[in-house]
Short mmCIF file of C-alpha atoms in Angstrom, two decimals:
data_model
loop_
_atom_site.label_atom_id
_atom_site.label_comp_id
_atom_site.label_asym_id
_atom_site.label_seq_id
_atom_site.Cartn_x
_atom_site.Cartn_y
_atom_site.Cartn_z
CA UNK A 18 94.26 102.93 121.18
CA UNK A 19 93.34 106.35 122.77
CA UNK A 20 96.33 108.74 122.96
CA UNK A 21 96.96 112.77 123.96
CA UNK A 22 99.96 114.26 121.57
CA UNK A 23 100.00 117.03 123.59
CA UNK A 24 98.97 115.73 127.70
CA UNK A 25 100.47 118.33 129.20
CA UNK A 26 98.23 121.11 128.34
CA UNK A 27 95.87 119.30 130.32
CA UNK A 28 98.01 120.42 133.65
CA UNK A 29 96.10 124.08 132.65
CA UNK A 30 92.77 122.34 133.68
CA UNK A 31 93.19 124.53 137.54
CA UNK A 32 94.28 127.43 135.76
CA UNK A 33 90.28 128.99 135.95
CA UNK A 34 89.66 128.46 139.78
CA UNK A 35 93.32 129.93 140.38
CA UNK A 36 92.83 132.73 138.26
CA UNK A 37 89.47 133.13 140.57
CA UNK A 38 91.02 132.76 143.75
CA UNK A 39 93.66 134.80 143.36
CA UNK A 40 93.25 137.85 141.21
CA UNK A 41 90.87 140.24 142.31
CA UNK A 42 88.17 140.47 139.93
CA UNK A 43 88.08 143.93 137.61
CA UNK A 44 85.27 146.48 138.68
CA UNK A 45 82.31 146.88 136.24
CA UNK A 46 81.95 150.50 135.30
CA UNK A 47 81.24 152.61 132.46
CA UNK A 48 83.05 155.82 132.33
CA UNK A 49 83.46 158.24 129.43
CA UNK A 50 84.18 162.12 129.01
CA UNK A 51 81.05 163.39 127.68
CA UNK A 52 78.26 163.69 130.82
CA UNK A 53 74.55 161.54 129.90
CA UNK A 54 72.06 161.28 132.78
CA UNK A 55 71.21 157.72 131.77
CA UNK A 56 75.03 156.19 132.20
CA UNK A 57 74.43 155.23 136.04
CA UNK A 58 71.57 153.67 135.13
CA UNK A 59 72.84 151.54 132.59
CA UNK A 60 75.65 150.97 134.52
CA UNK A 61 73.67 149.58 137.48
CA UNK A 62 71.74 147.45 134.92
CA UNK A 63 75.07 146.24 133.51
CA UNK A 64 76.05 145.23 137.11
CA UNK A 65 73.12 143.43 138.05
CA UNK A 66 72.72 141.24 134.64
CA UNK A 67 76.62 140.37 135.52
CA UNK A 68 75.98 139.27 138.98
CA UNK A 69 73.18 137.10 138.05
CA UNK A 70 75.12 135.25 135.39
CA UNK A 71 77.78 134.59 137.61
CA UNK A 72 75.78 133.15 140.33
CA UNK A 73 73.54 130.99 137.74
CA UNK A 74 74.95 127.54 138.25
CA UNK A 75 74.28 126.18 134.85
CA UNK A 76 76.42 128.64 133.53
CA UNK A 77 79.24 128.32 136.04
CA UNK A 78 79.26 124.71 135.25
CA UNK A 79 78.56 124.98 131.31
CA UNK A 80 81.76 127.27 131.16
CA UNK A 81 83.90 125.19 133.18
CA UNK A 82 82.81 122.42 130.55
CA UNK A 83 83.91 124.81 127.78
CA UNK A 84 87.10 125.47 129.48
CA UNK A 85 87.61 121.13 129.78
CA UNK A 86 87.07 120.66 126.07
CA UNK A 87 88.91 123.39 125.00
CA UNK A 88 91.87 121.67 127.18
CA UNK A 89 91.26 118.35 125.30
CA UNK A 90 91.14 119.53 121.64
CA UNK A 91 93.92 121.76 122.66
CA UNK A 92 95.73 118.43 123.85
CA UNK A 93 95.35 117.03 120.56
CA UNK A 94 93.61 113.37 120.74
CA UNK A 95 94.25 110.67 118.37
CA UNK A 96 93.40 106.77 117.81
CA UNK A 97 95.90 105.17 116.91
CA UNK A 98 95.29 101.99 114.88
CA UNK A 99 97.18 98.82 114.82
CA UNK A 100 100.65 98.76 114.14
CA UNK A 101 101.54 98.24 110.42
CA UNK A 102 105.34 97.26 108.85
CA UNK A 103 105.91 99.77 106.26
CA UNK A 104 106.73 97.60 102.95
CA UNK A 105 110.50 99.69 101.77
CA UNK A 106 111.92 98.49 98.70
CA UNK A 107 114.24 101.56 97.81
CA UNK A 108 113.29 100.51 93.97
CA UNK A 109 112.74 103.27 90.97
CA UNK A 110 110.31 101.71 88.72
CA UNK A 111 109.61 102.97 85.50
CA UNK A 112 106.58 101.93 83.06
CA UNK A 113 107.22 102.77 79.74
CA UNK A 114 103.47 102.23 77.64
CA UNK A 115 103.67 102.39 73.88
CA UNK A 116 100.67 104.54 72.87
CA UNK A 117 100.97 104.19 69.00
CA UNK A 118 98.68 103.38 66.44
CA UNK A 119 98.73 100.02 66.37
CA UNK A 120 97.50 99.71 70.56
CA UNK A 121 93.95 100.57 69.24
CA UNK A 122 94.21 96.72 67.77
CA UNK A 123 91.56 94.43 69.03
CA UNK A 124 93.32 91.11 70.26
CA UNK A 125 93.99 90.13 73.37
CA UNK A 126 90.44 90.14 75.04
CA UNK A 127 87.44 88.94 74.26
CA UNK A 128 85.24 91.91 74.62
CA UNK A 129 86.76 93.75 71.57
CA UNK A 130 88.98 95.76 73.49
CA UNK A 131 91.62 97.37 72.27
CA UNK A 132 95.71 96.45 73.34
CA UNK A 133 95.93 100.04 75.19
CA UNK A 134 92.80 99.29 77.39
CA UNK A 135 93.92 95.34 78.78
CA UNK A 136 96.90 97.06 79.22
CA UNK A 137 95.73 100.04 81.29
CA UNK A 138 93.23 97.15 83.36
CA UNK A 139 96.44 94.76 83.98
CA UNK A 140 98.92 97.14 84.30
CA UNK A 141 96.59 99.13 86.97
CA UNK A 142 96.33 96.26 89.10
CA UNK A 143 99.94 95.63 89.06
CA UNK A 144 100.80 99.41 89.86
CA UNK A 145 98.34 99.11 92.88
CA UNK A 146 100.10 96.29 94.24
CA UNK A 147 103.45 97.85 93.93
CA UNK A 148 103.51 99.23 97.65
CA UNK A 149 106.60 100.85 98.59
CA UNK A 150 108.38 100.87 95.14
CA UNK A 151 108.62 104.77 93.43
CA UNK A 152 107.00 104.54 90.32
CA UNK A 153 107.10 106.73 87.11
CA UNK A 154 104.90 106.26 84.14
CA UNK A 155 106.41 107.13 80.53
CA UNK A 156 103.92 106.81 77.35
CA UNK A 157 106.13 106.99 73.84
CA UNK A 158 104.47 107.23 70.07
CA UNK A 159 106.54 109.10 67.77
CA UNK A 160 107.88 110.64 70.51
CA UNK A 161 108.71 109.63 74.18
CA UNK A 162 107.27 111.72 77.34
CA UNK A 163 107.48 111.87 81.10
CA UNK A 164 103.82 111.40 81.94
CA UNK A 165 104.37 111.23 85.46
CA UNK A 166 107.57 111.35 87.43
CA UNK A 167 108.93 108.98 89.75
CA UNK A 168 106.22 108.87 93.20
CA UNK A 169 105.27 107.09 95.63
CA UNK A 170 101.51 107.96 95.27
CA UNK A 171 100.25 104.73 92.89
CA UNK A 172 96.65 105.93 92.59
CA UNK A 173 97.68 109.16 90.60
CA UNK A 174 99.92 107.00 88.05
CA UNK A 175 97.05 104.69 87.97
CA UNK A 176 94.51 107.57 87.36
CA UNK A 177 97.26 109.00 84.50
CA UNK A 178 97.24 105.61 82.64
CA UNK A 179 93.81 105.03 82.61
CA UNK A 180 93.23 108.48 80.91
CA UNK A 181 95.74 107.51 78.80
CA UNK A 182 94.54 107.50 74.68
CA UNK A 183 95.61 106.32 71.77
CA UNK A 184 98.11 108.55 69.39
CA UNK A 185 98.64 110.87 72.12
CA UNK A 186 102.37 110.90 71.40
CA UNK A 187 102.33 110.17 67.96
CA UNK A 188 101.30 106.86 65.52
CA UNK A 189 104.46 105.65 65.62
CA UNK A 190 106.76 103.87 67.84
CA UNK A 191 109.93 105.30 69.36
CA UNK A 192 111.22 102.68 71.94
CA UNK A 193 115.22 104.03 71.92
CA UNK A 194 113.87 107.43 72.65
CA UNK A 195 111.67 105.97 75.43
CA UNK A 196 114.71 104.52 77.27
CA UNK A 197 116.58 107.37 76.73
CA UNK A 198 114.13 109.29 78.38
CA UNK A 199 113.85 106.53 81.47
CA UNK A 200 117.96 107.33 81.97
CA UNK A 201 117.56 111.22 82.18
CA UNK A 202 114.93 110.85 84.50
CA UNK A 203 116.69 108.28 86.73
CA UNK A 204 120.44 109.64 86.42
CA UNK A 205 121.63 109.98 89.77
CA UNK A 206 118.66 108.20 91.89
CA UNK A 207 119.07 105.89 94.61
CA UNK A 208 118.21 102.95 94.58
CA UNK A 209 117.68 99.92 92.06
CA UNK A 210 116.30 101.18 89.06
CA UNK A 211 114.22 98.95 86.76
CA UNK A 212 112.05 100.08 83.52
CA UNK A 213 109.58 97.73 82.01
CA UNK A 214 109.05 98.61 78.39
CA UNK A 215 105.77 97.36 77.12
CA UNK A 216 105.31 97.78 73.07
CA UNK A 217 103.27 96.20 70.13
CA UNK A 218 105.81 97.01 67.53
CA UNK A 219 109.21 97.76 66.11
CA UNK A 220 111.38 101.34 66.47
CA UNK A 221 109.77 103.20 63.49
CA UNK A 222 110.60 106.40 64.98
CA UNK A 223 112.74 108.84 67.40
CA UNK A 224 116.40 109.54 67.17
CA UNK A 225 117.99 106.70 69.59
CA UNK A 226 118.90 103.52 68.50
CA UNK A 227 117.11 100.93 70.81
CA UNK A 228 120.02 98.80 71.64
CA UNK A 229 122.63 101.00 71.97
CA UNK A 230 120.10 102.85 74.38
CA UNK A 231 120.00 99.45 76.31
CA UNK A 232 124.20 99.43 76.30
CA UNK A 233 124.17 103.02 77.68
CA UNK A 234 121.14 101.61 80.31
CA UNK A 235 123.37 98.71 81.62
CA UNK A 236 125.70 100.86 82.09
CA UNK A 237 123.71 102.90 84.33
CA UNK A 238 122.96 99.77 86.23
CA UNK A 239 119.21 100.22 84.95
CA UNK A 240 117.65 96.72 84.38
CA UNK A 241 115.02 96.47 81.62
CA UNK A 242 112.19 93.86 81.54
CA UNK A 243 110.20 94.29 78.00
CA UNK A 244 106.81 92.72 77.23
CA UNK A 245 105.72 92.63 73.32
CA UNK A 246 102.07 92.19 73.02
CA UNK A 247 99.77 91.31 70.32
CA UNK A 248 97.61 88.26 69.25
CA UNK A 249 98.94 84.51 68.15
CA UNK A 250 98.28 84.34 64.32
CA UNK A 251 95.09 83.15 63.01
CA UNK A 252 93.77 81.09 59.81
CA UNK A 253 90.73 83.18 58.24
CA UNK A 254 88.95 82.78 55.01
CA UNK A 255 89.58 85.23 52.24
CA UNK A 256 88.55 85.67 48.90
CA UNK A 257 91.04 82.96 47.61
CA UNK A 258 90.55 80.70 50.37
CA UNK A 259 92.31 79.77 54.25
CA UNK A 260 94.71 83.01 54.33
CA UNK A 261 96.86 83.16 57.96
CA UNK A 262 96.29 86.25 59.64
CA UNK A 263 99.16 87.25 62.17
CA UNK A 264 97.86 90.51 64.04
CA UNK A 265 101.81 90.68 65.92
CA UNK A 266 103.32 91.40 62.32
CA UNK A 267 105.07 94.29 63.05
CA UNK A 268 106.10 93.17 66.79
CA UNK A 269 110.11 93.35 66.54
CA UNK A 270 110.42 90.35 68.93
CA UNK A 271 114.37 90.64 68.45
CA UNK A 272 115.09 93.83 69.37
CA UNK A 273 113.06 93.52 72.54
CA UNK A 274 115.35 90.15 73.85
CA UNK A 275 118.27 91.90 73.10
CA UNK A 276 117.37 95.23 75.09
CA UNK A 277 116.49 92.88 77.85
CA UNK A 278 119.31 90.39 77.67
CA UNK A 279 122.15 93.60 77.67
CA UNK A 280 120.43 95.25 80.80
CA UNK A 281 119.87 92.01 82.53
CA UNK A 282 116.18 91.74 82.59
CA UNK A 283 113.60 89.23 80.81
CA UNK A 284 111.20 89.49 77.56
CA UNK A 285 107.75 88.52 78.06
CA UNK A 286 105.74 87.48 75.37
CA UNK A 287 101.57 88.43 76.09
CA UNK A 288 99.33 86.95 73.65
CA UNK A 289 95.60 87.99 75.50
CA UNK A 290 94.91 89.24 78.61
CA UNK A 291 95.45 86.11 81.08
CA UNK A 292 99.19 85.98 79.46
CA UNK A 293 99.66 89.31 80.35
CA UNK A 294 98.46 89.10 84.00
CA UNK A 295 100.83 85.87 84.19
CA UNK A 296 103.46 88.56 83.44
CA UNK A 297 103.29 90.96 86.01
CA UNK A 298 102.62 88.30 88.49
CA UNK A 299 105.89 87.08 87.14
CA UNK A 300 107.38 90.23 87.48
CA UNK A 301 106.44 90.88 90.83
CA UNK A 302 108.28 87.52 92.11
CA UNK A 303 111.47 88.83 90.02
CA UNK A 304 111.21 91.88 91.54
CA UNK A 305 109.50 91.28 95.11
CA UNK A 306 108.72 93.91 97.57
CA UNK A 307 110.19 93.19 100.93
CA UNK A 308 108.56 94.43 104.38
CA UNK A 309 111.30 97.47 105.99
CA UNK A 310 112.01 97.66 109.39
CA UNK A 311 110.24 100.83 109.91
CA UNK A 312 106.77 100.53 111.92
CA UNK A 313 103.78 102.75 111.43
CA UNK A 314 100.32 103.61 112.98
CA UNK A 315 97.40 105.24 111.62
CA UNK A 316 97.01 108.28 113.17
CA UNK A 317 92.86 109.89 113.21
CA UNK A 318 92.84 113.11 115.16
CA UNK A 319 89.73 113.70 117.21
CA UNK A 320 89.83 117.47 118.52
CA UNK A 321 87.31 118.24 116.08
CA UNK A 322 84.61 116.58 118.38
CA UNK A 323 85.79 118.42 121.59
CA UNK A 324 86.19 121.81 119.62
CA UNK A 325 82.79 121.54 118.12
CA UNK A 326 80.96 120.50 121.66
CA UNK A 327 83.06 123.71 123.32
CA UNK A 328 81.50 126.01 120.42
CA UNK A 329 78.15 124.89 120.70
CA UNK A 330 77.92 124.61 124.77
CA UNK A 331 79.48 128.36 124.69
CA UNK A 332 76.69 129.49 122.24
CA UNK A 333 73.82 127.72 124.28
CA UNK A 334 75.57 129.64 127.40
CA UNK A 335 75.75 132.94 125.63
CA UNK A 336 71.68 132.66 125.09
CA UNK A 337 71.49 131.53 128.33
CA UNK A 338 72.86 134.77 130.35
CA UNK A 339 71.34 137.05 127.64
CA UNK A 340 67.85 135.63 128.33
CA UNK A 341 68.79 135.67 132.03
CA UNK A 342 69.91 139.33 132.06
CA UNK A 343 67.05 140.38 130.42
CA UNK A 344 64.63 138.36 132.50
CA UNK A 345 65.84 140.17 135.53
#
């Protein structure tokens, strides 16, 4: 739908022919202290190239176009697209990634990639569809860091995790510290507050306990859903025969229901890649995104096209009464 922001500027449209009509117009002359004998002649010459662009209809007309699509652009035009319910959630969501050593594992696709990269695929596609929630992205190794802070713009945390690598906070795995960092960043917001802590391993490092981290969360009121990941164990041959192989060794499976069972969320358990997409399809029906009240259009502002036809009509006008002058 066509609209004016502005229609009232668009009552100026007379404001040329009453400007005309009834102010006298200013006398051309040329005047100076010093005396030249060629001043009335350019003078004259002056007078008669103005005369003849005023009369010359196509650039009476061409400027009153000018003055029209100044009037418009000035009036700012928009389209306005179809209305669209603005999905408001009030929710603080924080990712927490572990990043240590032990993500460059090979697993849970495949296509030999490694833990951090199905996790930066899935988890990208659930960020995306996380319209309307504030999300914050935490990545913890040895130590825990605020990677990005809590936004509303998904595409940048998206962008952030997928340049996330490997040991970039350390080879070791500091999950208390992690969710002590998710409560500084979230004391005092508004809003429900949930963290989902995503790690292949066990607290080797940092200086917070990881369950009495999760007392101090539920008593924040933030809610933590945690997701171990890491492959189901294998039989392989060895050098003295069938040896099992279990790649999720290290994954501290009971820490992990016990942070989520104090803080009142759930512990996921991904074994490959189509485990872990069941999660966060999971998690977005425990924690659904409801449509707000609030409506919204598109707004795409068009004075650009007026603006640009006004500057180009006043420069073919401006050759036009120079090539007329000098023609006469």
């Amino acid at each position: 739908m066509f609209h004016f922001e502005w229609p009232w500027i668009l009552l100026l449209l007379p404001l040329p022919w009453i400007v005309r009509r009834f102010i006298p117009a200013a006398p051309l002359s040329i005047g100076g202290t010093l005396f030249a004998p060629f001043v009335n002649a350019v003078a004259e010459q002056a007078e008669s190239q103005h005369h003849l662009a005023g009369h010359n209809p196509v650039i009476r007309w061409g400027a009153l176009l000018c003055w029209v699509l100044l009037l418009l652009a000035a009036s700012r035009p928009q389209w306005l697209g179809d209305a669209v319910a603005l999905p408001e959630t009030g929710r603080n969501l924080l990712l927490a990634v572990d990043v240590s050593g032990s993500m460059e594992i090979a697993d849970l696709d495949e296509n030999n990639l490694t833990r951090l990269d199905v996790v930066k695929q899935v988890a990208g596609e659930f960020i995306q569809r996380r319209e309307g929630d504030r999300i914050g992205l935490i990545l913890f190794g040895s130590q825990a860091y605020l990677q990005a802070p809590i936004t509303f713009d998904r595409t940048a945390i998206s962008t952030l995790l997928k340049e996330t690598v490997i040991g970039i906070a350390g080879r070791e795995t500091a999950i208390g510290d992690a969710i002590g960092l998710a409560l500084k960043r979230l004391r005092g917001s508004e809003g429900d507050t949930v963290m989902i802590l995503l790690t292949d391993g066990a607290n080797t490092a940092g200086n917070v306990n990881p369950k009495k981290a999760a007392e101090l969360a539920a008593q924040q009121g933030l809610r933590i859903h945690t997701i171990g990941v890491g492959g189901e164990a294998k039989s392989v041959m060895g050098a003295f025969g069938m040896q099992t192989y279990n790649p999720a060794a290290d994954l501290d499976e009971e820490t992990l229901e016990s942070i989520a069972d104090v803080t009142g969320g759930y512990y996921f358990r991904a074994t490959d890649r189509d485990s872990l997409e069941q999660i966060y399809h999971q998690l977005d029906e425990l924690e659904p995104i409801t449509t707000g009240n609030q409506i919204a259009r598109p707004v795409t502002a068009l004075y650009p096209w007026p603006l640009g036809l006004g500057f180009l009509l006043s420069q073919v006008l401006a050759i036009v009464a120079w090539r007329s002058g000098f023609g006469s």
